[in-house]
mmCIF file with all atom_site columns, C-alpha atoms and ligand atoms in Angstrom:
data_model
loop_
_atom_site.group_PDB
_atom_site.id
_atom_site.type_symbol
_atom_site.label_atom_id
_atom_site.label_alt_id
_atom_site.label_comp_id
_atom_site.label_asym_id
_atom_site.label_entity_id
_atom_site.label_seq_id
_atom_site.pdbx_PDB_ins_code
_atom_site.Cartn_x
_atom_site.Cartn_y
_atom_site.Cartn_z
_atom_site.occupancy
_atom_site.B_iso_or_equiv
_atom_site.pdbx_formal_charge
_atom_site.auth_seq_id
_atom_site.auth_comp_id
_atom_site.auth_asym_id
_atom_site.auth_atom_id
_atom_site.pdbx_PDB_model_num
ATOM   1   C CA . MET A 1 1   ? -7.937  -18.498 -5.119  1.00 0.00 ? 4   MET A CA 1
ATOM   2   C CA . SER A 1 2   ? -5.557  -15.816 -3.915  1.00 0.00 ? 5   SER A CA 1
ATOM   3   C CA . LEU A 1 3   ? -5.283  -12.447 -6.016  1.00 0.00 ? 6   LEU A CA 1
ATOM   4   C CA . ARG A 1 4   ? -2.303  -11.803 -7.948  1.00 0.00 ? 7   ARG A CA 1
ATOM   5   C CA . LEU A 1 5   ? -0.808  -8.602  -9.255  1.00 0.00 ? 8   LEU A CA 1
ATOM   6   C CA . GLY A 1 6   ? -2.588  -6.889  -12.394 1.00 0.00 ? 9   GLY A CA 1
ATOM   7   C CA . ASP A 1 7   ? -5.599  -8.612  -11.019 1.00 0.00 ? 10  ASP A CA 1
ATOM   8   C CA . ILE A 1 8   ? -9.143  -6.594  -10.652 1.00 0.00 ? 11  ILE A CA 1
ATOM   9   C CA . ALA A 1 9   ? -9.170  -5.673  -6.809  1.00 0.00 ? 12  ALA A CA 1
ATOM   10  C CA . PRO A 1 10  ? -12.830 -7.195  -5.884  1.00 0.00 ? 13  PRO A CA 1
ATOM   11  C CA . ASP A 1 11  ? -14.861 -4.554  -4.666  1.00 0.00 ? 14  ASP A CA 1
ATOM   12  C CA . PHE A 1 12  ? -17.270 -4.916  -1.255  1.00 0.00 ? 15  PHE A CA 1
ATOM   13  C CA . GLU A 1 13  ? -19.260 -3.087  1.274   1.00 0.00 ? 16  GLU A CA 1
ATOM   14  C CA . ALA A 1 14  ? -17.913 -3.441  4.658   1.00 0.00 ? 17  ALA A CA 1
ATOM   15  C CA . GLN A 1 15  ? -18.870 -1.849  8.122   1.00 0.00 ? 18  GLN A CA 1
ATOM   16  C CA . THR A 1 16  ? -15.707 0.433   9.559   1.00 0.00 ? 19  THR A CA 1
ATOM   17  C CA . SER A 1 17  ? -15.002 2.664   12.118  1.00 0.00 ? 20  SER A CA 1
ATOM   18  C CA . LEU A 1 18  ? -16.673 5.757   10.037  1.00 0.00 ? 21  LEU A CA 1
ATOM   19  C CA . GLY A 1 19  ? -19.406 4.001   8.890   1.00 0.00 ? 22  GLY A CA 1
ATOM   20  C CA . LYS A 1 20  ? -20.536 1.413   5.709   1.00 0.00 ? 23  LYS A CA 1
ATOM   21  C CA . ILE A 1 21  ? -18.161 1.712   2.585   1.00 0.00 ? 24  ILE A CA 1
ATOM   22  C CA . ASN A 1 22  ? -18.197 0.696   -0.454  1.00 0.00 ? 25  ASN A CA 1
ATOM   23  C CA . PHE A 1 23  ? -14.792 0.326   -1.498  1.00 0.00 ? 26  PHE A CA 1
ATOM   24  C CA . TYR A 1 24  ? -14.851 1.591   -5.032  1.00 0.00 ? 27  TYR A CA 1
ATOM   25  C CA . GLU A 1 25  ? -17.200 4.369   -4.034  1.00 0.00 ? 28  GLU A CA 1
ATOM   26  C CA . TYR A 1 26  ? -14.292 4.928   -1.155  1.00 0.00 ? 29  TYR A CA 1
ATOM   27  C CA . LEU A 1 27  ? -11.508 4.707   -3.368  1.00 0.00 ? 30  LEU A CA 1
ATOM   28  C CA . GLY A 1 28  ? -12.978 7.023   -6.061  1.00 0.00 ? 31  GLY A CA 1
ATOM   29  C CA . THR A 1 29  ? -10.230 7.782   -8.785  1.00 0.00 ? 32  THR A CA 1
ATOM   30  C CA . ALA A 1 30  ? -7.111  7.705   -5.953  1.00 0.00 ? 33  ALA A CA 1
ATOM   31  C CA . TRP A 1 31  ? -4.950  5.099   -5.322  1.00 0.00 ? 34  TRP A CA 1
ATOM   32  C CA . GLY A 1 32  ? -5.979  2.791   -2.419  1.00 0.00 ? 35  GLY A CA 1
ATOM   33  C CA . ILE A 1 33  ? -3.801  0.823   0.170   1.00 0.00 ? 36  ILE A CA 1
ATOM   34  C CA . LEU A 1 34  ? -6.004  -1.811  1.849   1.00 0.00 ? 37  LEU A CA 1
ATOM   35  C CA . PHE A 1 35  ? -3.918  -3.530  5.024   1.00 0.00 ? 38  PHE A CA 1
ATOM   36  C CA . SER A 1 36  ? -4.731  -6.141  7.401   1.00 0.00 ? 39  SER A CA 1
ATOM   37  C CA . HIS A 1 37  ? -3.754  -6.435  11.202  1.00 0.00 ? 40  HIS A CA 1
ATOM   38  C CA . PRO A 1 38  ? -3.975  -9.431  13.348  1.00 0.00 ? 41  PRO A CA 1
ATOM   39  C CA . ALA A 1 39  ? -6.099  -8.035  16.364  1.00 0.00 ? 42  ALA A CA 1
ATOM   40  C CA . ASP A 1 40  ? -7.105  -5.244  17.803  1.00 0.00 ? 43  ASP A CA 1
ATOM   41  C CA . TYR A 1 41  ? -5.219  -4.328  21.381  1.00 0.00 ? 44  TYR A CA 1
ATOM   42  C CA . THR A 1 42  ? -2.313  -6.125  20.342  1.00 0.00 ? 45  THR A CA 1
ATOM   43  C CA . PRO A 1 43  ? 1.267   -4.147  20.568  1.00 0.00 ? 46  PRO A CA 1
ATOM   44  C CA . VAL A 1 44  ? 2.688   -4.102  16.924  1.00 0.00 ? 47  VAL A CA 1
ATOM   45  C CA . CYS A 1 45  ? -0.566  -3.433  15.410  1.00 0.00 ? 48  CYS A CA 1
ATOM   46  C CA . THR A 1 46  ? -1.225  -0.428  17.756  1.00 0.00 ? 49  THR A CA 1
ATOM   47  C CA . THR A 1 47  ? 2.538   0.660   16.217  1.00 0.00 ? 50  THR A CA 1
ATOM   48  C CA . GLU A 1 48  ? 1.690   0.159   12.846  1.00 0.00 ? 51  GLU A CA 1
ATOM   49  C CA . LEU A 1 49  ? -1.980  1.725   12.756  1.00 0.00 ? 52  LEU A CA 1
ATOM   50  C CA . GLY A 1 50  ? -0.265  4.646   14.803  1.00 0.00 ? 53  GLY A CA 1
ATOM   51  C CA . LYS A 1 51  ? 2.624   4.707   12.041  1.00 0.00 ? 54  LYS A CA 1
ATOM   52  C CA . THR A 1 52  ? 0.193   4.802   9.222   1.00 0.00 ? 55  THR A CA 1
ATOM   53  C CA . ALA A 1 53  ? -1.747  7.888   10.900  1.00 0.00 ? 56  ALA A CA 1
ATOM   54  C CA . GLN A 1 54  ? 1.443   9.773   11.500  1.00 0.00 ? 57  GLN A CA 1
ATOM   55  C CA . LEU A 1 55  ? 1.598   9.432   7.440   1.00 0.00 ? 58  LEU A CA 1
ATOM   56  C CA . GLN A 1 56  ? -1.800  10.237  6.464   1.00 0.00 ? 59  GLN A CA 1
ATOM   57  C CA . SER A 1 57  ? -0.734  13.696  5.094   1.00 0.00 ? 60  SER A CA 1
ATOM   58  C CA . GLU A 1 58  ? 2.094   11.848  3.059   1.00 0.00 ? 61  GLU A CA 1
ATOM   59  C CA . PHE A 1 59  ? -0.395  9.356   1.978   1.00 0.00 ? 62  PHE A CA 1
ATOM   60  C CA . GLY A 1 60  ? -2.711  12.325  0.578   1.00 0.00 ? 63  GLY A CA 1
ATOM   61  C CA . LYS A 1 61  ? 0.331   13.852  -1.013  1.00 0.00 ? 64  LYS A CA 1
ATOM   62  C CA . ARG A 1 62  ? 0.275   10.533  -3.018  1.00 0.00 ? 65  ARG A CA 1
ATOM   63  C CA . ASN A 1 63  ? -3.810  10.779  -3.498  1.00 0.00 ? 66  ASN A CA 1
ATOM   64  C CA . THR A 1 64  ? -3.775  7.499   -1.838  1.00 0.00 ? 67  THR A CA 1
ATOM   65  C CA . LYS A 1 65  ? -6.459  6.382   0.553   1.00 0.00 ? 68  LYS A CA 1
ATOM   66  C CA . VAL A 1 66  ? -5.391  3.979   3.524   1.00 0.00 ? 69  VAL A CA 1
ATOM   67  C CA . LEU A 1 67  ? -7.679  1.516   5.199   1.00 0.00 ? 70  LEU A CA 1
ATOM   68  C CA . ALA A 1 68  ? -6.899  -1.115  7.640   1.00 0.00 ? 71  ALA A CA 1
ATOM   69  C CA . ILE A 1 69  ? -8.836  -4.413  8.407   1.00 0.00 ? 72  ILE A CA 1
ATOM   70  C CA . SER A 1 70  ? -9.169  -6.567  11.394  1.00 0.00 ? 73  SER A CA 1
ATOM   71  C CA . VAL A 1 71  ? -11.468 -9.280  12.259  1.00 0.00 ? 74  VAL A CA 1
ATOM   72  C CA . ASP A 1 72  ? -12.100 -7.685  15.421  1.00 0.00 ? 75  ASP A CA 1
ATOM   73  C CA . SER A 1 73  ? -15.952 -5.987  15.806  1.00 0.00 ? 76  SER A CA 1
ATOM   74  C CA . LEU A 1 74  ? -16.838 -2.430  15.495  1.00 0.00 ? 77  LEU A CA 1
ATOM   75  C CA . ASP A 1 75  ? -16.862 -1.781  19.491  1.00 0.00 ? 78  ASP A CA 1
ATOM   76  C CA . ARG A 1 76  ? -13.148 -2.925  20.070  1.00 0.00 ? 79  ARG A CA 1
ATOM   77  C CA . HIS A 1 77  ? -12.303 -0.694  17.219  1.00 0.00 ? 80  HIS A CA 1
ATOM   78  C CA . ALA A 1 78  ? -13.775 2.223   19.092  1.00 0.00 ? 81  ALA A CA 1
ATOM   79  C CA . GLY A 1 79  ? -11.866 1.715   22.034  1.00 0.00 ? 82  GLY A CA 1
ATOM   80  C CA . TRP A 1 80  ? -8.629  0.834   20.418  1.00 0.00 ? 83  TRP A CA 1
ATOM   81  C CA . ILE A 1 81  ? -8.139  4.015   18.252  1.00 0.00 ? 84  ILE A CA 1
ATOM   82  C CA . LYS A 1 82  ? -8.692  5.736   21.667  1.00 0.00 ? 85  LYS A CA 1
ATOM   83  C CA . ASP A 1 83  ? -5.546  3.600   22.795  1.00 0.00 ? 86  ASP A CA 1
ATOM   84  C CA . ILE A 1 84  ? -3.958  4.138   19.333  1.00 0.00 ? 87  ILE A CA 1
ATOM   85  C CA . ASN A 1 85  ? -4.438  8.001   19.560  1.00 0.00 ? 88  ASN A CA 1
ATOM   86  C CA . GLU A 1 86  ? -2.763  8.006   23.260  1.00 0.00 ? 89  GLU A CA 1
ATOM   87  C CA . THR A 1 87  ? -0.349  6.184   22.989  1.00 0.00 ? 90  THR A CA 1
ATOM   88  C CA . GLN A 1 88  ? 1.123   6.847   19.376  1.00 0.00 ? 91  GLN A CA 1
ATOM   89  C CA . HIS A 1 89  ? 0.195   10.786  19.637  1.00 0.00 ? 92  HIS A CA 1
ATOM   90  C CA . VAL A 1 90  ? -1.636  10.669  16.571  1.00 0.00 ? 93  VAL A CA 1
ATOM   91  C CA . SER A 1 91  ? -5.186  10.791  15.382  1.00 0.00 ? 94  SER A CA 1
ATOM   92  C CA . VAL A 1 92  ? -6.806  7.998   13.191  1.00 0.00 ? 95  VAL A CA 1
ATOM   93  C CA . GLU A 1 93  ? -8.568  9.290   10.507  1.00 0.00 ? 96  GLU A CA 1
ATOM   94  C CA . PHE A 1 94  ? -8.979  6.598   8.207   1.00 0.00 ? 97  PHE A CA 1
ATOM   95  C CA . PRO A 1 95  ? -11.065 3.680   8.531   1.00 0.00 ? 98  PRO A CA 1
ATOM   96  C CA . ILE A 1 96  ? -10.860 0.189   10.347  1.00 0.00 ? 99  ILE A CA 1
ATOM   97  C CA . ILE A 1 97  ? -12.971 -2.513  8.664   1.00 0.00 ? 100 ILE A CA 1
ATOM   98  C CA . ALA A 1 98  ? -14.693 -4.602  11.326  1.00 0.00 ? 101 ALA A CA 1
ATOM   99  C CA . ASP A 1 99  ? -14.764 -8.177  9.821   1.00 0.00 ? 102 ASP A CA 1
ATOM   100 C CA . PRO A 1 100 ? -15.859 -10.135 12.563  1.00 0.00 ? 103 PRO A CA 1
ATOM   101 C CA . GLU A 1 101 ? -17.111 -12.547 9.610   1.00 0.00 ? 104 GLU A CA 1
ATOM   102 C CA . ARG A 1 102 ? -14.190 -12.568 7.791   1.00 0.00 ? 105 ARG A CA 1
ATOM   103 C CA . VAL A 1 103 ? -15.847 -11.568 5.032   1.00 0.00 ? 106 VAL A CA 1
ATOM   104 C CA . VAL A 1 104 ? -13.218 -9.306  3.566   1.00 0.00 ? 107 VAL A CA 1
ATOM   105 C CA . ALA A 1 105 ? -10.324 -11.197 4.729   1.00 0.00 ? 108 ALA A CA 1
ATOM   106 C CA . ASN A 1 106 ? -11.352 -14.358 2.775   1.00 0.00 ? 109 ASN A CA 1
ATOM   107 C CA . LEU A 1 107 ? -11.849 -12.094 -0.490  1.00 0.00 ? 110 LEU A CA 1
ATOM   108 C CA . TYR A 1 108 ? -8.584  -11.429 0.354   1.00 0.00 ? 111 TYR A CA 1
ATOM   109 C CA . ASP A 1 109 ? -6.866  -14.254 1.044   1.00 0.00 ? 112 ASP A CA 1
ATOM   110 C CA . MET A 1 110 ? -5.820  -12.673 4.341   1.00 0.00 ? 113 MET A CA 1
ATOM   111 C CA . ILE A 1 111 ? -6.127  -15.709 6.642   1.00 0.00 ? 114 ILE A CA 1
ATOM   112 C CA . HIS A 1 112 ? -3.437  -17.986 6.182   1.00 0.00 ? 115 HIS A CA 1
ATOM   113 C CA . PRO A 1 113 ? -4.568  -20.983 8.230   1.00 0.00 ? 116 PRO A CA 1
ATOM   114 C CA . ASN A 1 114 ? -0.958  -22.372 9.046   1.00 0.00 ? 117 ASN A CA 1
ATOM   115 C CA . ALA A 1 115 ? -0.032  -18.969 10.594  1.00 0.00 ? 118 ALA A CA 1
ATOM   116 C CA . SER A 1 116 ? -3.130  -18.480 12.611  1.00 0.00 ? 119 SER A CA 1
ATOM   117 C CA . GLU A 1 117 ? -6.792  -20.262 11.834  1.00 0.00 ? 120 GLU A CA 1
ATOM   118 C CA . THR A 1 118 ? -8.448  -17.068 13.547  1.00 0.00 ? 121 THR A CA 1
ATOM   119 C CA . THR A 1 119 ? -6.803  -14.153 12.927  1.00 0.00 ? 122 THR A CA 1
ATOM   120 C CA . THR A 1 120 ? -5.457  -12.405 9.638   1.00 0.00 ? 123 THR A CA 1
ATOM   121 C CA . VAL A 1 121 ? -1.621  -11.726 8.391   1.00 0.00 ? 124 VAL A CA 1
ATOM   122 C CA . ARG A 1 122 ? -0.434  -8.626  7.703   1.00 0.00 ? 125 ARG A CA 1
ATOM   123 C CA . SER A 1 123 ? -1.417  -8.463  4.246   1.00 0.00 ? 126 SER A CA 1
ATOM   124 C CA . LEU A 1 124 ? -1.192  -4.937  2.356   1.00 0.00 ? 127 LEU A CA 1
ATOM   125 C CA . PHE A 1 125 ? -2.539  -4.290  -0.859  1.00 0.00 ? 128 PHE A CA 1
ATOM   126 C CA . ILE A 1 126 ? -1.788  -1.418  -3.177  1.00 0.00 ? 129 ILE A CA 1
ATOM   127 C CA . VAL A 1 127 ? -4.713  -0.598  -5.927  1.00 0.00 ? 130 VAL A CA 1
ATOM   128 C CA . GLY A 1 128 ? -4.061  1.577   -8.901  1.00 0.00 ? 131 GLY A CA 1
ATOM   129 C CA . PRO A 1 129 ? -7.073  3.983   -9.605  1.00 0.00 ? 132 PRO A CA 1
ATOM   130 C CA . ASP A 1 130 ? -7.868  1.103   -12.133 1.00 0.00 ? 133 ASP A CA 1
ATOM   131 C CA . LYS A 1 131 ? -8.755  -0.773  -9.462  1.00 0.00 ? 134 LYS A CA 1
ATOM   132 C CA . LYS A 1 132 ? -5.984  -3.278  -10.380 1.00 0.00 ? 135 LYS A CA 1
ATOM   133 C CA . VAL A 1 133 ? -3.560  -4.654  -7.675  1.00 0.00 ? 136 VAL A CA 1
ATOM   134 C CA . LYS A 1 134 ? -0.084  -2.874  -8.108  1.00 0.00 ? 137 LYS A CA 1
ATOM   135 C CA . LEU A 1 135 ? 1.751   -4.654  -4.749  1.00 0.00 ? 138 LEU A CA 1
ATOM   136 C CA . ILE A 1 136 ? 1.089   -7.307  -2.643  1.00 0.00 ? 139 ILE A CA 1
ATOM   137 C CA . ILE A 1 137 ? 2.810   -7.975  0.462   1.00 0.00 ? 140 ILE A CA 1
ATOM   138 C CA . THR A 1 138 ? 2.448   -10.276 3.278   1.00 0.00 ? 141 THR A CA 1
ATOM   139 C CA . TYR A 1 139 ? 4.399   -10.240 6.846   1.00 0.00 ? 142 TYR A CA 1
ATOM   140 C CA . PRO A 1 140 ? 3.786   -12.208 9.994   1.00 0.00 ? 143 PRO A CA 1
ATOM   141 C CA . ALA A 1 141 ? 2.173   -11.332 12.767  1.00 0.00 ? 144 ALA A CA 1
ATOM   142 C CA . SER A 1 142 ? 5.321   -10.442 15.167  1.00 0.00 ? 145 SER A CA 1
ATOM   143 C CA . THR A 1 143 ? 6.822   -8.555  12.540  1.00 0.00 ? 146 THR A CA 1
ATOM   144 C CA . GLY A 1 144 ? 5.639   -4.513  11.877  1.00 0.00 ? 147 GLY A CA 1
ATOM   145 C CA . ARG A 1 145 ? 5.388   -3.527  8.272   1.00 0.00 ? 148 ARG A CA 1
ATOM   146 C CA . ASN A 1 146 ? 7.870   -0.539  6.785   1.00 0.00 ? 149 ASN A CA 1
ATOM   147 C CA . PHE A 1 147 ? 5.836   2.045   6.048   1.00 0.00 ? 150 PHE A CA 1
ATOM   148 C CA . THR A 1 148 ? 8.653   4.064   4.786   1.00 0.00 ? 151 THR A CA 1
ATOM   149 C CA . GLU A 1 149 ? 9.246   1.414   1.890   1.00 0.00 ? 152 GLU A CA 1
ATOM   150 C CA . VAL A 1 150 ? 5.369   1.388   1.615   1.00 0.00 ? 153 VAL A CA 1
ATOM   151 C CA . LEU A 1 151 ? 5.412   4.922   0.273   1.00 0.00 ? 154 LEU A CA 1
ATOM   152 C CA . ARG A 1 152 ? 8.333   4.259   -1.659  1.00 0.00 ? 155 ARG A CA 1
ATOM   153 C CA . VAL A 1 153 ? 6.695   1.438   -3.500  1.00 0.00 ? 156 VAL A CA 1
ATOM   154 C CA . LEU A 1 154 ? 3.600   3.899   -3.879  1.00 0.00 ? 157 LEU A CA 1
ATOM   155 C CA . ASP A 1 155 ? 6.455   6.724   -5.415  1.00 0.00 ? 158 ASP A CA 1
ATOM   156 C CA . SER A 1 156 ? 7.473   4.078   -7.654  1.00 0.00 ? 159 SER A CA 1
ATOM   157 C CA . LEU A 1 157 ? 4.111   2.703   -8.820  1.00 0.00 ? 160 LEU A CA 1
ATOM   158 C CA . GLN A 1 158 ? 3.469   6.280   -9.349  1.00 0.00 ? 161 GLN A CA 1
ATOM   159 C CA . LEU A 1 159 ? 6.129   7.039   -11.354 1.00 0.00 ? 162 LEU A CA 1
ATOM   160 C CA . THR A 1 160 ? 6.439   3.999   -13.349 1.00 0.00 ? 163 THR A CA 1
ATOM   161 C CA . ALA A 1 161 ? 2.692   4.072   -14.249 1.00 0.00 ? 164 ALA A CA 1
ATOM   162 C CA . GLN A 1 162 ? 3.303   7.574   -15.839 1.00 0.00 ? 165 GLN A CA 1
ATOM   163 C CA . TYR A 1 163 ? 6.810   6.986   -17.398 1.00 0.00 ? 166 TYR A CA 1
ATOM   164 C CA . SER A 1 164 ? 8.482   4.453   -19.348 1.00 0.00 ? 167 SER A CA 1
ATOM   165 C CA . VAL A 1 165 ? 10.873  3.693   -16.376 1.00 0.00 ? 168 VAL A CA 1
ATOM   166 C CA . ALA A 1 166 ? 11.651  1.417   -13.630 1.00 0.00 ? 169 ALA A CA 1
ATOM   167 C CA . THR A 1 167 ? 13.509  2.154   -10.441 1.00 0.00 ? 170 THR A CA 1
ATOM   168 C CA . PRO A 1 168 ? 16.407  0.239   -9.225  1.00 0.00 ? 171 PRO A CA 1
ATOM   169 C CA . ALA A 1 169 ? 17.211  -1.509  -5.957  1.00 0.00 ? 172 ALA A CA 1
ATOM   170 C CA . ASP A 1 170 ? 16.765  0.991   -3.022  1.00 0.00 ? 173 ASP A CA 1
ATOM   171 C CA . TRP A 1 171 ? 15.854  3.542   -4.996  1.00 0.00 ? 174 TRP A CA 1
ATOM   172 C CA . LYS A 1 172 ? 14.522  6.600   -3.220  1.00 0.00 ? 175 LYS A CA 1
ATOM   173 C CA . GLU A 1 173 ? 12.313  9.641   -4.775  1.00 0.00 ? 176 GLU A CA 1
ATOM   174 C CA . GLY A 1 174 ? 14.915  12.026  -6.690  1.00 0.00 ? 177 GLY A CA 1
ATOM   175 C CA . GLU A 1 175 ? 17.318  9.040   -7.482  1.00 0.00 ? 178 GLU A CA 1
ATOM   176 C CA . LYS A 1 176 ? 18.140  8.051   -10.771 1.00 0.00 ? 179 LYS A CA 1
ATOM   177 C CA . VAL A 1 177 ? 15.616  5.806   -12.579 1.00 0.00 ? 180 VAL A CA 1
ATOM   178 C CA . ILE A 1 178 ? 16.317  3.094   -15.125 1.00 0.00 ? 181 ILE A CA 1
ATOM   179 C CA . VAL A 1 179 ? 14.798  3.085   -18.855 1.00 0.00 ? 182 VAL A CA 1
ATOM   180 C CA . ALA A 1 180 ? 12.761  0.603   -19.568 1.00 0.00 ? 183 ALA A CA 1
ATOM   181 C CA . LEU A 1 181 ? 13.617  -2.204  -21.651 1.00 0.00 ? 184 LEU A CA 1
ATOM   182 C CA . SER A 1 182 ? 10.708  -1.336  -24.097 1.00 0.00 ? 185 SER A CA 1
ATOM   183 C CA . VAL A 1 183 ? 12.485  1.718   -25.233 1.00 0.00 ? 186 VAL A CA 1
ATOM   184 C CA . SER A 1 184 ? 15.384  1.754   -27.697 1.00 0.00 ? 187 SER A CA 1
ATOM   185 C CA . THR A 1 185 ? 18.337  3.812   -26.831 1.00 0.00 ? 188 THR A CA 1
ATOM   186 C CA . GLN A 1 186 ? 17.599  6.117   -30.123 1.00 0.00 ? 189 GLN A CA 1
ATOM   187 C CA . ASP A 1 187 ? 13.927  6.694   -28.560 1.00 0.00 ? 190 ASP A CA 1
ATOM   188 C CA . ALA A 1 188 ? 14.869  6.985   -25.296 1.00 0.00 ? 191 ALA A CA 1
ATOM   189 C CA . GLN A 1 189 ? 17.132  9.970   -26.124 1.00 0.00 ? 192 GLN A CA 1
ATOM   190 C CA . THR A 1 190 ? 14.523  12.043  -27.057 1.00 0.00 ? 193 THR A CA 1
ATOM   191 C CA . LYS A 1 191 ? 11.657  10.885  -24.373 1.00 0.00 ? 194 LYS A CA 1
ATOM   192 C CA . PHE A 1 192 ? 14.282  11.558  -21.851 1.00 0.00 ? 195 PHE A CA 1
ATOM   193 C CA . PRO A 1 193 ? 16.066  15.008  -22.486 1.00 0.00 ? 196 PRO A CA 1
ATOM   194 C CA . LYS A 1 194 ? 17.598  15.329  -19.455 1.00 0.00 ? 197 LYS A CA 1
ATOM   195 C CA . GLY A 1 195 ? 20.348  12.390  -20.678 1.00 0.00 ? 198 GLY A CA 1
ATOM   196 C CA . ILE A 1 196 ? 20.952  9.169   -20.290 1.00 0.00 ? 199 ILE A CA 1
ATOM   197 C CA . GLU A 1 197 ? 23.674  7.091   -18.957 1.00 0.00 ? 200 GLU A CA 1
ATOM   198 C CA . ILE A 1 198 ? 24.441  4.172   -20.948 1.00 0.00 ? 201 ILE A CA 1
ATOM   199 C CA . VAL A 1 199 ? 26.035  1.413   -18.821 1.00 0.00 ? 202 VAL A CA 1
ATOM   200 C CA . LYS A 1 200 ? 25.014  -1.928  -20.797 1.00 0.00 ? 203 LYS A CA 1
ATOM   201 C CA . PRO A 1 201 ? 22.343  -1.477  -23.848 1.00 0.00 ? 204 PRO A CA 1
ATOM   202 C CA . TYR A 1 202 ? 20.236  -3.222  -21.308 1.00 0.00 ? 205 TYR A CA 1
ATOM   203 C CA . LEU A 1 203 ? 21.336  -0.899  -17.972 1.00 0.00 ? 206 LEU A CA 1
ATOM   204 C CA . ARG A 1 204 ? 20.446  2.709   -19.313 1.00 0.00 ? 207 ARG A CA 1
ATOM   205 C CA . TYR A 1 205 ? 19.588  5.211   -16.225 1.00 0.00 ? 208 TYR A CA 1
ATOM   206 C CA . THR A 1 206 ? 18.180  8.911   -16.715 1.00 0.00 ? 209 THR A CA 1
ATOM   207 C CA . PRO A 1 207 ? 17.429  11.469  -13.901 1.00 0.00 ? 210 PRO A CA 1
ATOM   208 C CA . GLN A 1 208 ? 13.960  11.072  -12.539 1.00 0.00 ? 211 GLN A CA 1
ATOM   209 C CA . PRO A 1 209 ? 11.735  12.538  -15.304 1.00 0.00 ? 212 PRO A CA 1
ATOM   210 C CA . ASN A 1 210 ? 9.163   14.217  -13.314 1.00 0.00 ? 213 ASN A CA 1
ATOM   211 C CA . LEU A 1 211 ? 11.161  16.911  -11.450 1.00 0.00 ? 214 LEU A CA 1
ATOM   212 C CA . ALA A 1 212 ? 12.519  19.950  -12.768 1.00 0.00 ? 215 ALA A CA 1
HETATM 213 C C1 . BEZ B 2 .   ? 0.913   -7.779  17.891  1.00 0.00 ? 303 BEZ B C1 1
HETATM 214 O O1 . BEZ B 2 .   ? 0.371   -6.956  16.856  1.00 0.00 ? 303 BEZ B O1 1
HETATM 215 O O2 . BEZ B 2 .   ? 1.627   -7.522  18.474  1.00 0.00 ? 303 BEZ B O2 1
HETATM 216 C C2 . BEZ B 2 .   ? 0.516   -9.225  17.682  1.00 0.00 ? 303 BEZ B C2 1
HETATM 217 C C3 . BEZ B 2 .   ? -1.093  -9.342  16.975  1.00 0.00 ? 303 BEZ B C3 1
HETATM 218 C C4 . BEZ B 2 .   ? -1.041  -10.764 16.854  1.00 0.00 ? 303 BEZ B C4 1
HETATM 219 C C5 . BEZ B 2 .   ? -0.094  -11.992 16.903  1.00 0.00 ? 303 BEZ B C5 1
HETATM 220 C C6 . BEZ B 2 .   ? 1.257   -11.248 17.803  1.00 0.00 ? 303 BEZ B C6 1
HETATM 221 C C7 . BEZ B 2 .   ? 1.711   -10.079 17.720  1.00 0.00 ? 303 BEZ B C7 1
#
C-alpha cells in the first residue's frame, strides 16, 4: 500500500555515500526530504542533485535535512558524485542512499512498474519533525523537479504548522496568507493583529504572521 499524507514515514537503515544511516536518527528533530532519482550517470538526475547541492544552505536555514536515493551501488554513487561536483560546480554534502535491493524504494513505493520496472520514478517526500508525511510529489524520469517549488512548499508547511493560516495559489515567502477556515473572523482579529482583509466570509487574508 502506498504512503499517503499524514501517514508516519517508515523508518529504515540504509547504506549511503556518507556511511550507514538510520533515517530517523539522521533526521533527528529536523524536517526531512527523501527524494529518489532513476539512475546515476544520467543527465536530468545530475542537474537535480547539483541543484540540491546548490541549495544546501537554503535547506539548512529551514532546518531540513535532505537524503537522495537511487537503486545504484555505492561505487557508482562515489564516481557520479565527482561528476556532479565537477559539472554543476557544487560540493554534494548530503547522503545518497545506495538501494540496489530496492528495500527503501519499495518501502516508499518509488518504483512504478508501468513507468519502469527496474528504476525509481522521481518521488519526493517531505517529512515533518513528527515523522509524518507532509508532501508527496511524483515526477517522471524525463522531467526534472523544480527545487524552488520544493523550498516554497517547505516554507508553506512550516508556516502553516505554526499558525492557523493557509497559503494561496502561487504564494511566496513574504506575501499575504489566508486565515484558516477553522478560525472565526472574531477570533482572527485577535490572532492576527496586523489586520484582516475580508473578501468573502470564507476568504480572508492577513499579512504573513511570522514577519516583523
Ligand atoms: C535522466 O536523469 O536524464 C534520466 C534518467 C532515467 C531515464 C531518463 C532520463
